[in-house]
mmCIF file of C-alpha atoms in Angstrom:
data_model
loop_
_atom_site.group_PDB
_atom_site.id
_atom_site.type_symbol
_atom_site.label_atom_id
_atom_site.label_comp_id
_atom_site.label_asym_id
_atom_site.label_seq_id
_atom_site.Cartn_x
_atom_site.Cartn_y
_atom_site.Cartn_z
ATOM 1 C CA UNK A 26 0.000 0.000 0.000
ATOM 2 C CA UNK A 27 2.714 2.518 0.951
ATOM 3 C CA UNK A 28 4.812 1.749 -2.165
ATOM 4 C CA UNK A 29 1.786 2.318 -4.376
ATOM 5 C CA UNK A 30 0.967 5.550 -2.572
ATOM 6 C CA UNK A 31 4.498 6.927 -2.919
ATOM 7 C CA UNK A 32 4.716 5.608 -6.472
ATOM 8 C CA UNK A 33 1.539 7.512 -7.332
ATOM 9 C CA UNK A 34 2.903 10.623 -5.632
ATOM 10 C CA UNK A 35 6.150 10.263 -7.586
ATOM 11 C CA UNK A 36 4.251 9.840 -10.848
ATOM 12 C CA UNK A 37 2.229 13.013 -10.223
ATOM 13 C CA UNK A 38 5.474 14.800 -9.336
ATOM 14 C CA UNK A 39 7.146 13.508 -12.525
ATOM 15 C CA UNK A 40 4.242 14.706 -14.673
ATOM 16 C CA UNK A 41 4.357 18.126 -13.015
ATOM 17 C CA UNK A 42 8.156 18.261 -13.408
ATOM 18 C CA UNK A 43 7.978 17.440 -17.120
ATOM 19 C CA UNK A 44 5.198 19.994 -17.614
ATOM 20 C CA UNK A 45 7.231 22.658 -15.756
ATOM 21 C CA UNK A 46 10.237 21.829 -17.933
ATOM 22 C CA UNK A 47 8.121 22.203 -21.060
ATOM 23 C CA UNK A 48 7.374 25.851 -20.287
ATOM 24 C CA UNK A 49 11.035 26.847 -19.859
ATOM 25 C CA UNK A 50 11.712 29.573 -22.382
ATOM 26 C CA UNK A 51 14.703 29.398 -24.700
ATOM 27 C CA UNK A 52 17.278 32.108 -24.222
ATOM 28 C CA UNK A 53 18.935 33.915 -27.086
ATOM 29 C CA UNK A 54 21.947 31.601 -26.694
ATOM 30 C CA UNK A 55 20.617 28.104 -27.335
ATOM 31 C CA UNK A 56 22.823 25.067 -27.599
ATOM 32 C CA UNK A 57 21.966 21.836 -29.378
ATOM 33 C CA UNK A 58 20.493 20.153 -26.321
ATOM 34 C CA UNK A 59 18.585 23.136 -24.943
ATOM 35 C CA UNK A 60 17.546 23.972 -21.399
ATOM 36 C CA UNK A 61 14.740 21.389 -21.217
ATOM 37 C CA UNK A 62 16.725 18.196 -21.896
ATOM 38 C CA UNK A 63 18.001 17.524 -18.374
ATOM 39 C CA UNK A 64 14.631 18.198 -16.656
ATOM 40 C CA UNK A 65 12.953 15.906 -19.203
ATOM 41 C CA UNK A 66 15.443 13.131 -18.389
ATOM 42 C CA UNK A 67 14.972 13.565 -14.625
ATOM 43 C CA UNK A 68 11.169 13.608 -14.971
ATOM 44 C CA UNK A 69 11.186 10.537 -17.199
ATOM 45 C CA UNK A 70 13.403 8.533 -14.823
ATOM 46 C CA UNK A 71 11.232 9.595 -11.872
ATOM 47 C CA UNK A 72 8.096 8.554 -13.776
ATOM 48 C CA UNK A 73 9.519 5.137 -14.747
ATOM 49 C CA UNK A 74 10.664 4.437 -11.187
ATOM 50 C CA UNK A 75 7.293 5.524 -9.802
ATOM 51 C CA UNK A 76 5.412 3.248 -12.193
ATOM 52 C CA UNK A 77 7.693 0.364 -11.190
ATOM 53 C CA UNK A 78 6.857 0.954 -7.507
ATOM 54 C CA UNK A 79 3.153 0.971 -8.333
ATOM 55 C CA UNK A 80 3.279 -2.218 -10.444
ATOM 56 C CA UNK A 81 5.705 -4.249 -8.279
ATOM 57 C CA UNK A 82 5.413 -3.018 -4.692
ATOM 58 C CA UNK A 83 7.484 -4.539 -1.901
ATOM 59 C CA UNK A 84 5.962 -6.169 1.146
ATOM 60 C CA UNK A 85 4.471 -3.741 3.616
ATOM 61 C CA UNK A 86 7.227 -2.213 5.743
ATOM 62 C CA UNK A 87 7.315 -2.383 9.494
ATOM 63 C CA UNK A 88 6.917 1.219 10.578
ATOM 64 C CA UNK A 89 8.937 2.385 13.569
ATOM 65 C CA UNK A 90 7.223 2.729 16.924
ATOM 66 C CA UNK A 91 5.931 6.170 17.883
ATOM 67 C CA UNK A 92 9.007 6.935 20.012
ATOM 68 C CA UNK A 93 11.347 6.337 17.069
ATOM 69 C CA UNK A 94 9.095 8.329 14.781
ATOM 70 C CA UNK A 95 9.259 11.201 17.277
ATOM 71 C CA UNK A 96 13.064 11.025 17.159
ATOM 72 C CA UNK A 97 12.928 11.358 13.371
ATOM 73 C CA UNK A 98 10.593 14.357 13.602
ATOM 74 C CA UNK A 99 12.858 16.024 16.184
ATOM 75 C CA UNK A 100 15.913 15.429 13.990
ATOM 76 C CA UNK A 101 14.151 17.051 11.037
ATOM 77 C CA UNK A 102 13.191 19.967 13.303
ATOM 78 C CA UNK A 103 16.847 20.338 14.356
ATOM 79 C CA UNK A 104 17.925 20.453 10.708
ATOM 80 C CA UNK A 105 15.298 23.138 9.964
ATOM 81 C CA UNK A 106 16.420 25.083 13.030
ATOM 82 C CA UNK A 107 20.016 24.694 11.828
ATOM 83 C CA UNK A 108 19.101 26.204 8.454
ATOM 84 C CA UNK A 109 17.446 29.118 10.240
ATOM 85 C CA UNK A 110 20.340 29.605 12.708
ATOM 86 C CA UNK A 111 23.099 29.434 10.100
ATOM 87 C CA UNK A 112 22.854 33.066 8.917
ATOM 88 C CA UNK A 113 22.118 34.310 12.450
ATOM 89 C CA UNK A 114 24.870 32.569 14.415
ATOM 90 C CA UNK A 115 27.289 31.545 11.682
ATOM 91 C CA UNK A 116 28.600 28.217 10.495
ATOM 92 C CA UNK A 117 30.816 27.288 13.439
ATOM 93 C CA UNK A 118 28.339 27.880 16.262
ATOM 94 C CA UNK A 119 25.296 26.474 14.432
ATOM 95 C CA UNK A 120 27.151 23.368 13.286
ATOM 96 C CA UNK A 121 28.480 22.628 16.779
ATOM 97 C CA UNK A 122 24.987 22.460 18.253
ATOM 98 C CA UNK A 123 23.317 20.651 15.340
ATOM 99 C CA UNK A 124 26.073 18.027 15.163
ATOM 100 C CA UNK A 125 26.177 17.606 18.934
ATOM 101 C CA UNK A 126 22.406 17.058 19.145
ATOM 102 C CA UNK A 127 22.298 14.597 16.258
ATOM 103 C CA UNK A 128 25.317 12.687 17.553
ATOM 104 C CA UNK A 129 23.780 12.534 21.027
ATOM 105 C CA UNK A 130 20.525 11.158 19.596
ATOM 106 C CA UNK A 131 22.529 8.484 17.758
ATOM 107 C CA UNK A 132 23.757 7.206 21.121
ATOM 108 C CA UNK A 133 26.884 9.161 22.057
ATOM 109 C CA UNK A 134 27.175 10.377 25.637
ATOM 110 C CA UNK A 135 26.412 14.122 25.936
ATOM 111 C CA UNK A 136 30.000 15.247 26.665
ATOM 112 C CA UNK A 137 31.417 13.301 23.726
ATOM 113 C CA UNK A 138 28.584 14.478 21.504
ATOM 114 C CA UNK A 139 29.630 18.066 22.269
ATOM 115 C CA UNK A 140 33.283 17.198 21.596
ATOM 116 C CA UNK A 141 32.243 15.620 18.293
ATOM 117 C CA UNK A 142 30.241 18.743 17.422
ATOM 118 C CA UNK A 143 33.205 21.033 18.115
ATOM 119 C CA UNK A 144 35.664 18.842 16.203
ATOM 120 C CA UNK A 145 33.318 18.354 13.249
ATOM 121 C CA UNK A 146 32.501 22.046 12.988
ATOM 122 C CA UNK A 147 36.146 23.065 13.297
ATOM 123 C CA UNK A 148 37.336 20.411 10.844
ATOM 124 C CA UNK A 149 34.788 21.358 8.192
ATOM 125 C CA UNK A 150 35.610 25.049 8.703
ATOM 126 C CA UNK A 151 39.343 24.406 8.257
ATOM 127 C CA UNK A 152 38.907 22.265 5.139
ATOM 128 C CA UNK A 153 36.220 24.260 3.351
ATOM 129 C CA UNK A 154 36.995 27.826 4.422
ATOM 130 C CA UNK A 155 40.693 27.986 5.196
ATOM 131 C CA UNK A 156 42.062 25.399 2.753
ATOM 132 C CA UNK A 157 39.560 25.495 -0.127
ATOM 133 C CA UNK A 158 38.635 29.152 0.319
ATOM 134 C CA UNK A 159 34.872 28.612 0.221
ATOM 135 C CA UNK A 160 32.589 31.115 1.880
ATOM 136 C CA UNK A 161 30.716 29.915 4.959
ATOM 137 C CA UNK A 162 28.113 31.809 6.975
ATOM 138 C CA UNK A 163 29.745 34.333 9.316
ATOM 139 C CA UNK A 164 28.392 34.620 12.784
ATOM 140 C CA UNK A 165 28.364 37.422 15.309
ATOM 141 C CA UNK A 166 32.035 36.738 16.125
ATOM 142 C CA UNK A 167 33.068 37.289 12.501
ATOM 143 C CA UNK A 168 33.970 33.706 11.573
#
């Protein structure tokens, strides 16, 4: 039942995606392929996969208990809060807390989850900002 439902949703999404691609206007600089080719390919693959799920569904999955489902919802909420906090508090501070929370929920003890958050945030900052020169969100401390 759930595979057929999500397959139907995917098929509707694929049809909408292909329709949206069909109304993309050509610019004055048009190459051989054009701007609609890649969206058409993505929509077609999505449609074929969705039809497959509708025709040959798997056995019904065992859904997680409510407590586990709540953990998933809270993790999604943390990621949304992280996206909101990123421009406000900067990359380093926001990433420390998001990583620490998610690591803690995966079973790490709170102190080590915080250590993991600090090391992950610092490591990503060093690699992406200092070494590769990519721009990351600056916080109130200027980094």
